[in-house]
Backbone as a ProteinNet text record, in pm:
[ID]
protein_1_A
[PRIMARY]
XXXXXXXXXXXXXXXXXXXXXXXXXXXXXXXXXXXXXXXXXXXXXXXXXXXXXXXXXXXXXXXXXXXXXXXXXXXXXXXXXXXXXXXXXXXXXXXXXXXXXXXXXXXXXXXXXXXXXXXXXXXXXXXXXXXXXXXXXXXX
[TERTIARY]
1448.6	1338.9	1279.1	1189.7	1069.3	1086.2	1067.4	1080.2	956.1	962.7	823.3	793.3	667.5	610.5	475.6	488.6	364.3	332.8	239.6	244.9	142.7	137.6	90.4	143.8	322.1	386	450.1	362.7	399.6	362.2	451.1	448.9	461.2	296	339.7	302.8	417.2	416.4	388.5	299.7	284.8	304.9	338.5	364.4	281.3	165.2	122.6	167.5	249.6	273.6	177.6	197.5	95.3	-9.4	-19.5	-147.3	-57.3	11.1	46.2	212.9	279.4	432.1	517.5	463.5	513.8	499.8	365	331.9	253.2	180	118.7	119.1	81.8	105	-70.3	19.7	-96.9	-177.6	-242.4	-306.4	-449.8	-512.6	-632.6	-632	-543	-518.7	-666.4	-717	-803.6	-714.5	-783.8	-727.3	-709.7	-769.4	-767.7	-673.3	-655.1	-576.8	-543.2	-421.5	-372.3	-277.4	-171.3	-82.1	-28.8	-103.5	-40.7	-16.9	123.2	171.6	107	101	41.7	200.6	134.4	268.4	336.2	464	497.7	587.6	553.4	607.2	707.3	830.3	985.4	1024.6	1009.6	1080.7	959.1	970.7	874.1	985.3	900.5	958	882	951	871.8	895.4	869.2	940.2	914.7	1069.5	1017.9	997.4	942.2	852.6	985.1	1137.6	1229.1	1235.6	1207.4	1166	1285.9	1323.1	1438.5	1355.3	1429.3	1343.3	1413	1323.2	1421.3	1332.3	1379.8	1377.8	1436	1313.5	1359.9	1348	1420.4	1408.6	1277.3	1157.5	1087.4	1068.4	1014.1	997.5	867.1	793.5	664.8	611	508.4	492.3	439.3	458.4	435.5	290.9	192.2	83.4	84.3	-11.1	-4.3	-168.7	-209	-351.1	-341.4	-413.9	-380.9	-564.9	-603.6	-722.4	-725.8	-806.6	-794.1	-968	-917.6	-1082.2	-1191.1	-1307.2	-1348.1	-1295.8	-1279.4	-1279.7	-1041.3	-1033.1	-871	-833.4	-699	-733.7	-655.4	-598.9	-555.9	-674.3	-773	-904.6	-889.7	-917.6	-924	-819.1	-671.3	-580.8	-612.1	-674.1	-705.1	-829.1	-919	-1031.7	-981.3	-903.4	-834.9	-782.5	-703.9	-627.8	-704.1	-804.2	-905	-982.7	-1001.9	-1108.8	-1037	-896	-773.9	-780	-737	-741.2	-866.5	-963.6	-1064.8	-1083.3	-1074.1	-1156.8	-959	-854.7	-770.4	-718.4	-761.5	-782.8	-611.7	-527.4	-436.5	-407.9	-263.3	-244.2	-133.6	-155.4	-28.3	73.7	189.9	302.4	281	259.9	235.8	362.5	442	585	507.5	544.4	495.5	624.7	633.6	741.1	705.3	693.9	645	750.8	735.5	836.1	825.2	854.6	818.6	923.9	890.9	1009.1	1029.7	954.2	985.8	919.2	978.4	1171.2	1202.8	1318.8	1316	1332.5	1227.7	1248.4	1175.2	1251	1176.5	1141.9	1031.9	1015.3	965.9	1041.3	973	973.7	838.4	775.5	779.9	815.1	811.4	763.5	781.1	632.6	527.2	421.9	287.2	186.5	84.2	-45.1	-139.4	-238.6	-354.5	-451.1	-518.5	-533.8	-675.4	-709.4	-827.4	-873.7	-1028	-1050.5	-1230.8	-1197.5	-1343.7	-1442.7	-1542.3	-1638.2	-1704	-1728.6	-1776.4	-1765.5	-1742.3	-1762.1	-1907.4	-1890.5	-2028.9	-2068	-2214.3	-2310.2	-2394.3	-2297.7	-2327.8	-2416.5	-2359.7	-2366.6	-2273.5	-2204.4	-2057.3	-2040.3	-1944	-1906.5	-1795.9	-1761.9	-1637.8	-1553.1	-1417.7	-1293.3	-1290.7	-1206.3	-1224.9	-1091	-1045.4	-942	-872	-781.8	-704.3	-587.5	-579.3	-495.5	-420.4	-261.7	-168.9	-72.6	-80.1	57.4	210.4	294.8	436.5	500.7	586.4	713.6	800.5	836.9	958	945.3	1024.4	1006.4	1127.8	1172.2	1294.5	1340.9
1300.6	1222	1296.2	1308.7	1330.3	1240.9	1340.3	1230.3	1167.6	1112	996.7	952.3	997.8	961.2	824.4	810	726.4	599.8	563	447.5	354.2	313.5	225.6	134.3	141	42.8	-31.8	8.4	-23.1	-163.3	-197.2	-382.9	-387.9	-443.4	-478.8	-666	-651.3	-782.4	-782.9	-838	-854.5	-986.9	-1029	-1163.3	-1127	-1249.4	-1257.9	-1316.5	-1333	-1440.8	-1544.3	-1674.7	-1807.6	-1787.7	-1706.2	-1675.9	-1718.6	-1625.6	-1635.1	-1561.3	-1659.9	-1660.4	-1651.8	-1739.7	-1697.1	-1581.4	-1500.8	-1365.8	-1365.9	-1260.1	-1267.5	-1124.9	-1114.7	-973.3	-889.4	-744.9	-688.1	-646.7	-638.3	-596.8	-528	-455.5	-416.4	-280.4	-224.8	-71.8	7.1	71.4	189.9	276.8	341	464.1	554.1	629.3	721.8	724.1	607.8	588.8	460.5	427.4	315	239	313.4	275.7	412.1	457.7	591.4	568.4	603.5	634.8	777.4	805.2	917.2	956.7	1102.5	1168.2	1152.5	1099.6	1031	1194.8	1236.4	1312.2	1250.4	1211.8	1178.2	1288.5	1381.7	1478.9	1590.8	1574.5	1645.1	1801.3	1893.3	2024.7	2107.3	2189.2	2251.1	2407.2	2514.5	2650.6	2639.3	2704.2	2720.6	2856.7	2873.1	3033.1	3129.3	3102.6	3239.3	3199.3	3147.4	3174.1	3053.6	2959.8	2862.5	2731.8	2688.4	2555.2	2449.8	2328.7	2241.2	2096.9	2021.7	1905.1	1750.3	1653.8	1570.8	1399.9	1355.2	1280.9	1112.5	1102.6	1046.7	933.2	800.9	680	689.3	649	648.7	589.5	466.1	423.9	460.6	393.4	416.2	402.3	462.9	409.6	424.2	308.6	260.6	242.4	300.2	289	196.1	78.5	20.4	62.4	81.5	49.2	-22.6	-161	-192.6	-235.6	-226.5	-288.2	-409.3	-446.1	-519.5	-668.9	-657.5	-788.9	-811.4	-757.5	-805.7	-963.5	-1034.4	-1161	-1113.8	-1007.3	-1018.5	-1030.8	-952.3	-942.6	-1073	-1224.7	-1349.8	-1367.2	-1295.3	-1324.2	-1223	-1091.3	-981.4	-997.1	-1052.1	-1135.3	-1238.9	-1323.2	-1403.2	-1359.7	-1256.4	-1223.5	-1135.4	-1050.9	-1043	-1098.1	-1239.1	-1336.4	-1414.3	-1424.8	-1450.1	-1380.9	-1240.1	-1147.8	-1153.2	-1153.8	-1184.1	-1337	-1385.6	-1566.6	-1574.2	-1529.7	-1592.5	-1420.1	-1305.6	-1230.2	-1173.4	-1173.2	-1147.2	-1073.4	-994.6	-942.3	-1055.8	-1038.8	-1150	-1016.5	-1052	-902.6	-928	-817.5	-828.5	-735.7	-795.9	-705.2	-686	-544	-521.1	-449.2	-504.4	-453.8	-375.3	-237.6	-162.9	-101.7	-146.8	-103.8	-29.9	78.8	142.8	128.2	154.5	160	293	366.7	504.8	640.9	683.2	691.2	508.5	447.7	322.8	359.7	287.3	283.8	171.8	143	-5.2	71.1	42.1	76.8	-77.5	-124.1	-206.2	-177.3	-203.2	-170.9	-312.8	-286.4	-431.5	-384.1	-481.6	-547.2	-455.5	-524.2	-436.1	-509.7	-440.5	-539	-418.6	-491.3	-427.6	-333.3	-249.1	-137.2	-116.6	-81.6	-69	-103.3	-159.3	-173.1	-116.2	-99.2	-151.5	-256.5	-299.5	-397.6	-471.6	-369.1	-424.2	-290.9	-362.4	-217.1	-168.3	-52.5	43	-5.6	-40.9	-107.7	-7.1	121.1	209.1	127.8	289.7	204.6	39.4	104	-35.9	-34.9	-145.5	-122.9	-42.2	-15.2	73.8	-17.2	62.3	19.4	-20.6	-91.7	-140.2	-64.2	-34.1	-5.8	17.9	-73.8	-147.5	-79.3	-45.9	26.8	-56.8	-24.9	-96.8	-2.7	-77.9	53.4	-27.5	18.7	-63.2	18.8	-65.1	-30.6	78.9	9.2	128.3	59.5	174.5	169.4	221.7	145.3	99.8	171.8
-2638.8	-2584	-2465.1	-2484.3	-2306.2	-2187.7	-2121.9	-2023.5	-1963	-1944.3	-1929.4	-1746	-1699	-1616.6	-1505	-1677.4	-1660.4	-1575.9	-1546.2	-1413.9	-1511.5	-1651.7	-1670.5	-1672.1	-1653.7	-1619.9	-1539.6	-1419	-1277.5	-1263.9	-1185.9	-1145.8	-1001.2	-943	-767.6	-702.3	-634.4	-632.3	-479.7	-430.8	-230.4	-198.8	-78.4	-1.4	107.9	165.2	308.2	361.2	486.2	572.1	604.6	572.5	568.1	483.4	430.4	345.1	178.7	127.4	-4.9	45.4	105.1	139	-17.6	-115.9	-238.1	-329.8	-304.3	-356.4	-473	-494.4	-617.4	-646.5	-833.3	-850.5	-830.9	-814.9	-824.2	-954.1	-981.8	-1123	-1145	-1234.7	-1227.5	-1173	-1123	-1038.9	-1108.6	-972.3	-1027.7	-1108.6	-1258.2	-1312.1	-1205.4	-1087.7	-1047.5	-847.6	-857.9	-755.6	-719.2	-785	-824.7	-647.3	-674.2	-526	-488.8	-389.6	-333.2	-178.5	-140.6	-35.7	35.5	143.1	218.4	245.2	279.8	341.7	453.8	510.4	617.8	679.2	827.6	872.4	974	938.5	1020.7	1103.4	1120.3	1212.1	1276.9	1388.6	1477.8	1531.4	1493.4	1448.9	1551.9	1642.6	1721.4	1811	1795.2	1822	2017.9	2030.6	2180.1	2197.5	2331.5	2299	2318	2352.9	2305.5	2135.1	2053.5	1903.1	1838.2	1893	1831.3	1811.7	1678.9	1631.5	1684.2	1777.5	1811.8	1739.1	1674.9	1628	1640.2	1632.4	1641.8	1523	1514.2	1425.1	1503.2	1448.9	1491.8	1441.8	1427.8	1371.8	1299.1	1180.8	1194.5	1077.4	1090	1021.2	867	742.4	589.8	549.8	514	501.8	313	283.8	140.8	80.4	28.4	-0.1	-149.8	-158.5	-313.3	-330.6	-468.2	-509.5	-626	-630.1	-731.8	-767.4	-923.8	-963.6	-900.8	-882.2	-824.5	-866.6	-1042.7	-1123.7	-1107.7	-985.6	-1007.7	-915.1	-1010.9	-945.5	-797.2	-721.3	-658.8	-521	-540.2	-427.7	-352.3	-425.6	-314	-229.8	-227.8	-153.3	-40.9	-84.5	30.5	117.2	44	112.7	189	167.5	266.3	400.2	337.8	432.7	553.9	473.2	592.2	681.5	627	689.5	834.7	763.7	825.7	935.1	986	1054.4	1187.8	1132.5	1214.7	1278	1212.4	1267.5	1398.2	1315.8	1426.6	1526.9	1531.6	1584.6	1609.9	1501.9	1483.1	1344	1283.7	1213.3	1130.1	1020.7	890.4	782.3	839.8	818.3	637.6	575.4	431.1	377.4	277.2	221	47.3	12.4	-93.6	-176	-301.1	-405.6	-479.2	-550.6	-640.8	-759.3	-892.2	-946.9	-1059	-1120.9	-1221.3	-1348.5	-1459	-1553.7	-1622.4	-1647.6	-1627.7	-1525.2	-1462.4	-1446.6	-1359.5	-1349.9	-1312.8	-1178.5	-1129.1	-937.5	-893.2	-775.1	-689.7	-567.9	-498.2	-343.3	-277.2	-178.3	-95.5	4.7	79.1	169.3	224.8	409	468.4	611.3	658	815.6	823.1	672.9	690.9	735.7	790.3	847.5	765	725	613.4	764.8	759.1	852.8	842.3	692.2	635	482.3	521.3	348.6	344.1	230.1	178.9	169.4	263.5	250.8	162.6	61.1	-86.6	-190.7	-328.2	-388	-376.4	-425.9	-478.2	-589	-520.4	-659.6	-709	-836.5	-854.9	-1050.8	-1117.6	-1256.1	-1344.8	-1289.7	-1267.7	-1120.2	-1103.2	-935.9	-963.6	-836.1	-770.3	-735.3	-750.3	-710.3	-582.2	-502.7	-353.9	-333.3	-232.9	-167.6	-22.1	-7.7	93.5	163.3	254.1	320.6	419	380	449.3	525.7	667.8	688.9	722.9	647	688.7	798.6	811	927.9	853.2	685.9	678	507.3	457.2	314.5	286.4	179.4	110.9	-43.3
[MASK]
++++++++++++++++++++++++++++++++++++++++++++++++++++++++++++++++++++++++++++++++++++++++++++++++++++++++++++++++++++++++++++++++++++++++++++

């Protein structure tokens, strides 16, 4: 057998605090950038000028970019949660589950506050994907 990569079978499930405490799934993923993590740099690496590397192990938050189609049912909970954000001028900690079945892996991601989004899609020939940027504390 091959081994198999594919992310059409990815399952994400998010919780907002007071918003959707029970969670809902994610669905609708853009083909072209579905749920990508950015590269997280943990260790700050640095030469001193007699030529020795001294390092240190650093904290730093996970950032999570989701894009999903305009028509996904998850948008009214992220629209919420934005409207949320503003009118009470605070952040709502969002935990996100991501799970694949091949190769099998879970990542959860916890105490996230959403960072950045998209305003509206692009009212191109179709619309554009929207996409929401979360950054967590730490990932699992």
């Amino acid at each position: 057998m091959l081994n198999q990569r594919t992310s059409a079978n990815v399952q994400a499930w998010m919780t907002i605090e007071d918003i959707a405490p029970a969670g809902f799934q994610l669905s609708q993923f853009s083909t072209d950038a579905g749920i990508v993590a950015d590269a997280n740099q943990e260790v700050q690496a640095d030469m001193t000028l007699d030529g020795e590397l001294v390092t240190a192990y650093t904290p730093s938050p996970v950032v999570v970019n989701i894009t999903l189609m305009p028509t996904s049912p998850a948008i009214p909970y992220l629209r919420q949660l934005l409207q949320a954000q503003r009118s009470e001028n605070c952040t709502f900690e969002i935990n996100l589950t991501v799970t694949t079945t091949k190769p099998a892996r879970t990542y959860r991601f916890t105490e996230g506050a959403i960072t950045s989004s998209t305003a509206m899609p692009g009212m191109n020939r179709v619309q554009d994907p929207l996409t929401f940027q979360i950054t967590f504390a730490r990932v699992e």
